[in-house]
Coordinates of N, CA, C and O in Angstrom, one line a residue:
M1 N 62.2 -34.9 39.1 CA 62.1 -34.9 37.9 C 62.0 -35.5 36.9 O 61.0 -35.1 36.2
K2 N 61.3 -36.5 36.8 CA 60.8 -37.5 35.4 C 59.9 -37.5 35.9 O 58.7 -37.8 35.1
Q3 N 59.2 -37.9 38.1 CA 58.1 -38.1 37.8 C 56.7 -36.3 37.5 O 56.2 -36.4 36.9
H4 N 57.8 -35.5 37.6 CA 57.3 -34.2 36.8 C 57.0 -34.1 36.0 O 55.7 -33.2 35.7
F5 N 57.6 -34.0 35.2 CA 57.7 -34.1 33.7 C 56.5 -35.2 33.2 O 55.5 -34.9 32.7
Q6 N 56.0 -36.3 33.9 CA 55.2 -37.6 33.0 C 53.3 -36.8 34.2 O 53.1 -36.8 33.8
N7 N 53.9 -36.1 35.4 CA 53.1 -35.1 35.6 C 52.2 -34.1 35.0 O 51.2 -34.1 34.4
L8 N 53.0 -33.5 34.0 CA 52.7 -32.7 33.1 C 52.3 -33.2 31.9 O 51.2 -32.7 31.2
V9 N 53.1 -34.1 31.3 CA 52.3 -34.5 30.2 C 50.6 -35.4 31.2 O 49.5 -35.4 29.6
D10 N 50.1 -35.7 31.5 CA 49.4 -36.4 32.2 C 48.3 -35.3 31.8 O 46.7 -35.5 31.5
E11 N 48.5 -34.3 32.6 CA 47.3 -33.1 32.2 C 47.3 -32.7 31.7 O 46.2 -31.8 30.7
E12 N 48.7 -32.4 30.6 CA 48.2 -32.1 29.3 C 47.0 -33.0 28.4 O 46.6 -32.6 27.8
E13 N 47.5 -34.4 27.9 CA 46.4 -35.4 27.4 C 45.3 -35.1 28.3 O 44.3 -35.9 27.7
A14 N 44.7 -35.1 29.5 CA 43.4 -34.7 30.3 C 42.6 -33.6 29.5 O 41.3 -33.8 29.9
N15 N 42.8 -32.4 29.1 CA 42.4 -31.1 28.2 C 41.0 -32.4 27.9 O 41.4 -32.5 27.0
I16 N 40.7 -31.2 27.8 CA 39.3 -31.4 26.8 C 39.5 -30.3 25.8 O 39.4 -28.8 26.3
D17 N 39.1 -30.8 24.5 CA 39.2 -29.6 23.4 C 37.2 -29.1 22.7 O 36.5 -29.8 22.9
M18 N 37.5 -28.1 23.6 CA 36.5 -26.8 23.3 C 35.7 -27.0 21.7 O 34.3 -26.6 21.6
T19 N 36.6 -26.9 21.0 CA 36.2 -26.5 19.3 C 35.2 -27.0 18.7 O 34.4 -27.0 18.2
P20 N 35.0 -28.1 18.9 CA 34.4 -28.8 18.1 C 32.8 -28.6 18.2 O 32.0 -28.4 18.0
M21 N 32.8 -28.5 19.6 CA 31.6 -28.7 20.5 C 31.0 -26.6 20.2 O 29.5 -26.8 19.9
L22 N 31.9 -26.4 20.2 CA 31.9 -24.4 19.9 C 31.7 -24.7 17.8 O 30.7 -23.6 17.7
D23 N 31.6 -24.9 17.3 CA 32.0 -25.3 16.0 C 30.2 -25.2 15.9 O 29.6 -25.1 15.3
V24 N 29.6 -26.6 16.7 CA 28.0 -27.3 16.7 C 27.5 -26.1 17.4 O 25.7 -25.8 16.7
V25 N 27.3 -25.8 17.9 CA 26.7 -24.5 18.9 C 26.2 -23.9 18.3 O 25.6 -23.2 17.8
F26 N 27.8 -22.7 17.4 CA 27.8 -21.9 16.5 C 26.4 -21.7 14.9 O 25.6 -21.3 14.4
I27 N 27.3 -23.5 14.4 CA 25.7 -24.0 12.9 C 24.6 -24.1 13.8 O 23.9 -23.6 13.3
M28 N 24.1 -23.9 14.5 CA 22.9 -24.4 15.3 C 22.0 -22.5 14.9 O 21.3 -23.3 15.4
L29 N 23.0 -22.7 16.1 CA 22.3 -20.9 15.8 C 22.1 -19.7 14.8 O 21.3 -19.4 14.5
I30 N 23.3 -20.3 14.4 CA 23.2 -19.7 12.9 C 21.5 -20.4 11.6 O 20.9 -19.6 11.4
F31 N 21.2 -21.9 12.0 CA 20.2 -22.5 12.1 C 19.1 -21.6 12.2 O 18.2 -21.7 11.5
F32 N 18.7 -21.7 13.6 CA 17.6 -21.1 13.7 C 17.3 -19.6 13.8 O 16.5 -19.3 12.5
I33 N 18.8 -18.8 13.5 CA 18.5 -17.4 12.7 C 18.2 -16.9 11.5 O 17.3 -17.0 11.1
V34 N 18.2 -18.3 10.7 CA 18.0 -18.4 9.3 C 16.3 -19.0 9.5 O 15.5 -18.4 7.6
T35 N 16.5 -19.6 9.8 CA 14.9 -20.5 9.2 C 13.7 -19.4 9.9 O 12.3 -19.9 9.9
A36 N 14.4 -18.7 11.3 CA 13.3 -18.8 11.5 C 12.9 -17.1 11.0 O 13.0 -16.2 10.6
S37 N 10.9 -17.1 11.6 CA 9.8 -16.2 10.7 C 10.2 -14.6 11.8 O 9.5 -14.9 12.1
F38 N 11.0 -13.7 11.6 CA 11.7 -12.4 12.0 C 9.6 -11.5 11.7 O 8.8 -11.2 10.7
V39 N 8.9 -11.8 12.5 CA 7.8 -10.4 12.6 C 8.3 -9.2 12.7 O 8.5 -8.5 13.4
K40 N 8.1 -7.9 11.5 CA 8.4 -6.3 11.6 C 6.6 -5.5 12.7 O 5.6 -5.9 12.1
E41 N 7.6 -5.1 13.5 CA 6.2 -4.1 13.5 C 5.6 -2.9 12.6 O 6.7 -2.9 12.3
A42 N 4.8 -2.3 12.8 CA 4.0 -1.6 12.1 C 5.0 -0.3 12.6 O 5.6 0.8 11.9
G43 N 5.3 0.3 14.5 CA 6.2 1.5 15.4 C 5.2 2.1 15.4 O 5.7 3.1 16.3
I44 N 4.2 1.6 15.5 CA 2.8 2.3 17.0 C 2.1 1.5 17.4 O 1.9 0.7 16.4
D45 N 1.4 2.2 18.1 CA -0.2 1.0 19.2 C -1.2 2.3 18.4 O -1.4 3.4 18.4
V46 N -1.9 1.3 17.8 CA -3.4 1.9 17.2 C -4.1 0.9 17.7 O -4.5 0.1 18.7
N47 N -5.0 1.5 18.1 CA -6.3 1.4 19.0 C -7.4 0.5 18.9 O -8.0 1.0 17.8
R48 N -8.1 -0.9 18.5 CA -8.0 -1.0 16.9 C -9.5 -1.1 17.9 O -10.0 -1.4 18.5
P49 N -10.4 -1.4 15.8 CA -11.8 -1.1 16.8 C -12.5 -3.3 17.1 O -11.2 -3.6 16.6
E50 N -13.2 -2.8 17.3 CA -13.4 -4.6 18.8 C -14.9 -4.8 17.1 O -15.4 -4.9 16.7
A51 N -14.1 -6.8 17.0 CA -15.4 -7.6 16.4 C -15.4 -8.5 16.9 O -14.4 -9.2 17.5
A52 N -16.6 -9.1 16.3 CA -16.8 -10.3 17.5 C -16.5 -11.7 16.2 O -15.7 -12.9 17.0
T53 N -15.6 -10.9 15.0 CA -15.4 -12.8 14.0 C -14.3 -12.7 13.9 O -13.9 -12.9 13.3
A54 N -13.4 -11.6 14.9 CA -11.8 -11.4 14.9 C -11.1 -12.9 15.7 O -11.8 -13.4 16.1
V55 N -10.4 -13.4 13.9 CA -9.6 -14.5 14.4 C -7.9 -14.0 14.8 O -7.7 -13.0 14.1
K56 N -7.0 -14.7 15.1 CA -5.9 -14.3 15.0 C -5.0 -14.6 13.6 O -5.2 -15.9 13.1
K57 N -4.2 -14.2 13.3 CA -3.5 -15.4 12.1 C -2.3 -15.5 12.6 O -1.9 -14.0 12.6
D58 N -1.7 -16.2 12.1 CA -0.1 -16.9 12.7 C 0.8 -15.9 11.4 O 2.0 -15.5 11.8
R59 N 0.4 -16.0 10.1 CA 1.3 -15.5 9.5 C 1.1 -14.2 9.4 O 1.6 -14.0 7.5
A60 N 1.3 -13.3 9.9 CA 1.2 -12.1 9.7 C 2.9 -11.5 9.8 O 3.0 -10.8 10.1
N61 N 3.1 -11.1 8.6 CA 4.2 -10.4 8.5 C 4.7 -9.0 8.0 O 5.6 -8.3 8.1
I62 N 4.1 -8.7 8.0 CA 3.9 -7.3 6.9 C 2.7 -6.4 7.3 O 1.4 -6.6 7.4
L63 N 3.0 -5.6 8.4 CA 2.4 -5.6 8.9 C 2.7 -3.6 8.9 O 3.3 -2.8 8.9
I64 N 0.8 -2.8 8.6 CA 0.8 -1.4 8.7 C -0.1 -1.4 9.4 O -1.0 -1.1 9.7
A65 N 0.6 0.2 9.8 CA -0.3 1.0 11.3 C -0.9 2.1 10.4 O -0.1 2.8 10.1
I66 N -2.2 2.3 10.4 CA -2.7 3.6 10.5 C -3.5 4.8 11.4 O -4.6 3.8 12.2
S67 N -2.1 5.4 12.1 CA -2.6 5.9 13.1 C -4.9 7.3 13.2 O -4.6 7.0 12.2
D68 N -4.9 7.3 14.1 CA -6.3 8.5 14.0 C -6.0 10.1 13.4 O -7.1 9.6 12.7
K69 N -4.7 9.8 12.9 CA -4.3 10.8 12.8 C -4.4 10.6 11.0 O -4.2 11.8 10.3
G70 N -4.5 9.5 11.2 CA -4.3 9.2 9.2 C -2.4 9.2 8.7 O -2.3 8.7 7.3
E71 N -1.7 9.1 9.9 CA 0.0 8.7 9.4 C -0.7 7.6 9.0 O -0.8 6.4 9.5
I72 N 0.6 6.6 8.5 CA 1.6 5.2 8.2 C 2.7 5.6 8.1 O 3.2 5.3 8.4
W73 N 2.2 3.9 9.1 CA 3.4 3.5 9.6 C 3.8 2.4 8.9 O 3.1 0.7 9.4
I74 N 5.0 1.7 9.0 CA 5.9 0.7 8.4 C 6.9 0.3 8.4 O 8.3 1.2 8.7
N75 N 7.3 -0.5 9.4 CA 9.0 -1.2 9.7 C 9.4 0.5 11.5 O 9.9 0.5 10.6
K76 N 8.3 0.6 11.2 CA 8.7 1.7 12.5 C 9.2 3.5 12.1 O 10.1 4.1 12.5
R77 N 8.4 3.4 11.1 CA 8.7 4.5 10.2 C 7.4 5.3 9.4 O 6.6 4.9 9.8
R78 N 7.7 6.4 9.6 CA 6.2 7.1 8.7 C 6.7 6.8 7.7 O 6.9 7.4 7.1
I79 N 5.4 6.8 7.3 CA 5.5 7.0 5.4 C 3.9 7.5 4.6 O 3.8 7.3 5.4
D80 N 4.5 8.6 3.9 CA 4.2 9.3 2.9 C 2.9 7.7 2.1 O 3.1 6.6 1.5
V81 N 1.3 8.3 1.8 CA 0.5 7.1 1.6 C 1.2 6.5 0.2 O 0.9 5.3 -0.4
R82 N 1.8 7.5 -0.7 CA 2.1 7.2 -2.1 C 3.4 6.2 -1.8 O 3.7 6.1 -2.9
A83 N 3.5 6.2 -1.2 CA 5.6 5.9 -0.3 C 5.1 4.0 -0.1 O 5.5 2.8 0.1
V84 N 3.8 3.6 0.0 CA 3.7 2.7 0.4 C 3.0 1.7 -0.8 O 3.8 -0.1 -0.1
Q85 N 2.7 1.7 -1.7 CA 3.4 0.2 -2.4 C 4.8 -0.3 -2.9 O 5.2 -1.1 -2.6
A86 N 5.5 1.0 -2.9 CA 7.7 0.6 -2.9 C 7.4 -0.2 -1.6 O 7.3 -1.0 -1.9
N87 N 7.0 0.5 -0.7 CA 7.8 0.0 1.1 C 7.3 -1.9 0.9 O 7.9 -2.6 1.1
I88 N 5.6 -2.2 0.3 CA 5.2 -3.5 0.3 C 6.2 -4.4 -0.7 O 5.7 -6.5 -0.2
E89 N 5.8 -3.6 -1.8 CA 6.8 -5.0 -3.1 C 8.1 -5.0 -2.3 O 8.2 -7.1 -2.7
R90 N 8.8 -4.5 -1.6 CA 10.5 -3.9 -1.3 C 9.7 -5.8 0.5 O 10.5 -6.8 0.2
L91 N 9.4 -5.7 1.0 CA 8.8 -6.8 2.7 C 8.5 -8.2 1.6 O 8.6 -9.2 1.9
R92 N 7.2 -7.4 0.0 CA 6.9 -9.4 -0.6 C 8.7 -9.7 -1.1 O 8.2 -11.1 -1.0
A93 N 9.3 -9.0 -1.5 CA 10.0 -9.7 -2.2 C 11.5 -9.9 -1.0 O 11.8 -11.2 -0.7
E94 N 11.3 -9.5 0.1 CA 11.9 -10.5 1.1 C 11.2 -11.2 1.8 O 11.9 -12.6 1.9
N95 N 9.7 -11.7 2.0 CA 9.0 -12.4 2.1 C 8.0 -12.3 1.4 O 6.9 -12.3 1.8
P96 N 8.0 -13.4 0.2 CA 6.8 -13.9 -0.6 C 5.6 -14.5 0.1 O 4.3 -13.9 -0.8
Q97 N 5.9 -15.7 1.2 CA 4.8 -15.6 1.5 C 3.5 -14.7 2.6 O 3.1 -15.1 3.6
G98 N 4.8 -14.2 3.1 CA 3.5 -13.0 4.2 C 3.1 -12.6 3.5 O 2.5 -11.8 2.4
S99 N 1.8 -12.2 4.7 CA 0.2 -11.5 4.3 C 0.0 -10.0 5.0 O 1.1 -9.7 6.1
V100 N -0.1 -9.5 4.7 CA -0.7 -7.9 4.8 C -1.2 -7.8 6.1 O -3.0 -8.1 4.9
V101 N -1.4 -7.2 7.0 CA -1.8 -6.7 7.6 C -2.4 -5.4 8.2 O -0.8 -4.5 8.9
I102 N -3.4 -4.7 8.2 CA -3.2 -3.1 8.5 C -3.8 -3.1 9.4 O -4.8 -3.3 9.7
Q103 N -3.1 -2.3 10.6 CA -3.7 -1.7 11.5 C -4.8 -0.4 12.2 O -3.7 0.7 12.3
A104 N -5.1 -0.1 11.7 CA -6.1 0.6 11.8 C -6.7 1.5 12.9 O -7.8 0.6 13.7
D105 N -6.2 2.7 13.3 CA -7.5 3.7 14.4 C -8.2 3.2 14.5 O -9.4 3.1 12.7
K106 N -9.9 3.5 15.8 CA -10.8 3.6 15.2 C -10.8 5.2 14.7 O -12.6 4.9 13.6
K107 N -10.2 5.6 15.2 CA -10.7 7.5 14.7 C -10.6 7.5 13.1 O -9.9 8.8 12.4
A108 N -9.7 6.3 12.4 CA -8.7 7.0 11.2 C -9.6 6.6 10.3 O -10.9 6.1 10.1
T109 N -9.6 7.0 8.7 CA -10.4 7.8 7.9 C -10.7 6.4 7.1 O -9.8 5.8 6.7
T110 N -11.5 5.9 5.9 CA -11.6 4.8 6.0 C -11.3 5.6 4.2 O -10.2 4.3 3.6
E111 N -11.3 7.1 4.0 CA -10.6 6.7 2.2 C -8.7 6.6 2.8 O -8.2 5.4 1.6
T112 N -8.4 6.5 4.2 CA -6.8 6.2 4.2 C -6.7 4.7 4.1 O -6.1 4.2 3.2
L113 N -7.9 4.0 4.8 CA -7.5 2.5 4.8 C -7.6 1.9 3.4 O -7.0 1.2 2.8
I114 N -8.6 2.4 2.6 CA -8.7 2.2 1.4 C -7.7 2.3 0.7 O -7.6 1.7 -0.6
K115 N -7.0 3.7 0.4 CA -5.6 4.2 -0.2 C -4.6 2.5 0.0 O -4.1 2.6 -0.7
V116 N -4.4 2.6 1.3 CA -3.1 1.4 1.3 C -3.9 -0.1 1.6 O -2.9 -0.7 0.9
M117 N -5.4 0.0 0.9 CA -5.7 -1.8 0.9 C -5.5 -1.4 -0.6 O -5.3 -2.8 -1.4
D118 N -5.3 -0.4 -1.4 CA -5.2 -0.8 -3.1 C -3.7 -1.1 -2.9 O -3.4 -1.7 -4.0
A119 N -2.9 0.1 -2.4 CA -1.2 0.0 -2.6 C -1.2 -1.3 -2.5 O 0.0 -2.2 -3.5
S120 N -0.9 -2.1 -1.6 CA -1.4 -3.2 -0.8 C -1.4 -4.0 -2.1 O -0.7 -4.9 -2.7
R121 N -2.7 -4.6 -2.9 CA -2.9 -5.3 -4.1 C -2.5 -4.7 -5.1 O -1.7 -5.2 -5.9
A122 N -1.7 -3.4 -4.9 CA -1.3 -2.6 -6.3 C 0.5 -4.0 -5.9 O 0.8 -3.9 -7.3
A123 N 0.7 -4.2 -5.4 CA 2.1 -4.2 -5.2 C 1.9 -5.7 -5.3 O 3.1 -6.8 -4.9
G124 N 0.9 -6.6 -5.0 CA 1.0 -8.0 -5.3 C 0.3 -8.7 -4.4 O 0.3 -9.8 -3.8
A125 N -0.2 -8.2 -2.7 CA -0.9 -9.1 -1.8 C -2.1 -8.7 -2.0 O -2.6 -7.9 -1.6
Y126 N -2.4 -9.6 -2.0 CA -3.6 -10.1 -2.2 C -4.2 -10.6 -0.8 O -5.5 -10.9 -0.7
D127 N -3.6 -10.9 -0.4 CA -3.8 -11.6 1.4 C -3.6 -10.7 2.3 O -3.0 -10.7 2.7
V128 N -4.7 -9.4 2.0 CA -5.1 -8.6 3.0 C -5.9 -8.4 3.6 O -6.8 -8.4 3.8
S129 N -5.4 -8.1 5.5 CA -5.9 -8.6 6.6 C -6.6 -6.4 7.7 O -5.4 -6.3 7.2
I130 N -7.5 -6.7 7.6 CA -7.4 -5.6 8.6 C -8.4 -6.1 9.9 O -8.3 -7.1 10.4
A131 N -6.8 -5.4 10.8 CA -6.7 -6.1 12.4 C -8.3 -5.2 13.3 O -8.7 -4.4 12.8
A132 N -8.3 -5.9 14.1 CA -9.7 -5.9 15.8 C -9.6 -6.6 16.4 O -9.0 -7.9 16.0
Q133 N -9.9 -5.9 17.1 CA -10.1 -6.9 18.9 C -11.3 -7.4 18.7 O -11.7 -7.3 18.9
E134 N -10.4 -8.7 19.8 CA -11.8 -9.8 19.8 C -12.5 -8.9 21.1 O -12.4 -8.0 22.2
Q135 N -14.0 -9.1 21.3 CA -14.9 -8.5 21.7 C -14.8 -8.8 23.5 O -14.2 -10.4 23.6

């Protein structure tokens, strides 16, 4: 009986406590989630025009898509041209360092593009780019 009791005590002492390791893993997970830079998609695929001088922009956090029918999409939602400024102001409040990239379709009108650019600048986003495909 005494030997059996001694074996139980030895087994209990041999267990590894996983709680501190799980705490560290969760803290690291929270750290990576908070520090990650999330890219928001515009919501539609756009047929972008080609440009010989197209360069990749690394910190494009606010994407606006203009379809061939003149529809404006931000964060997978279709919005009216009058709501572009308010949406960009909200997105810039979430990420003040983010730049605006307008993905205009080849067949989108220049009028819609200019209205979106004006609304972006009125919202305080002066780093506005137009997306193009490399040739």
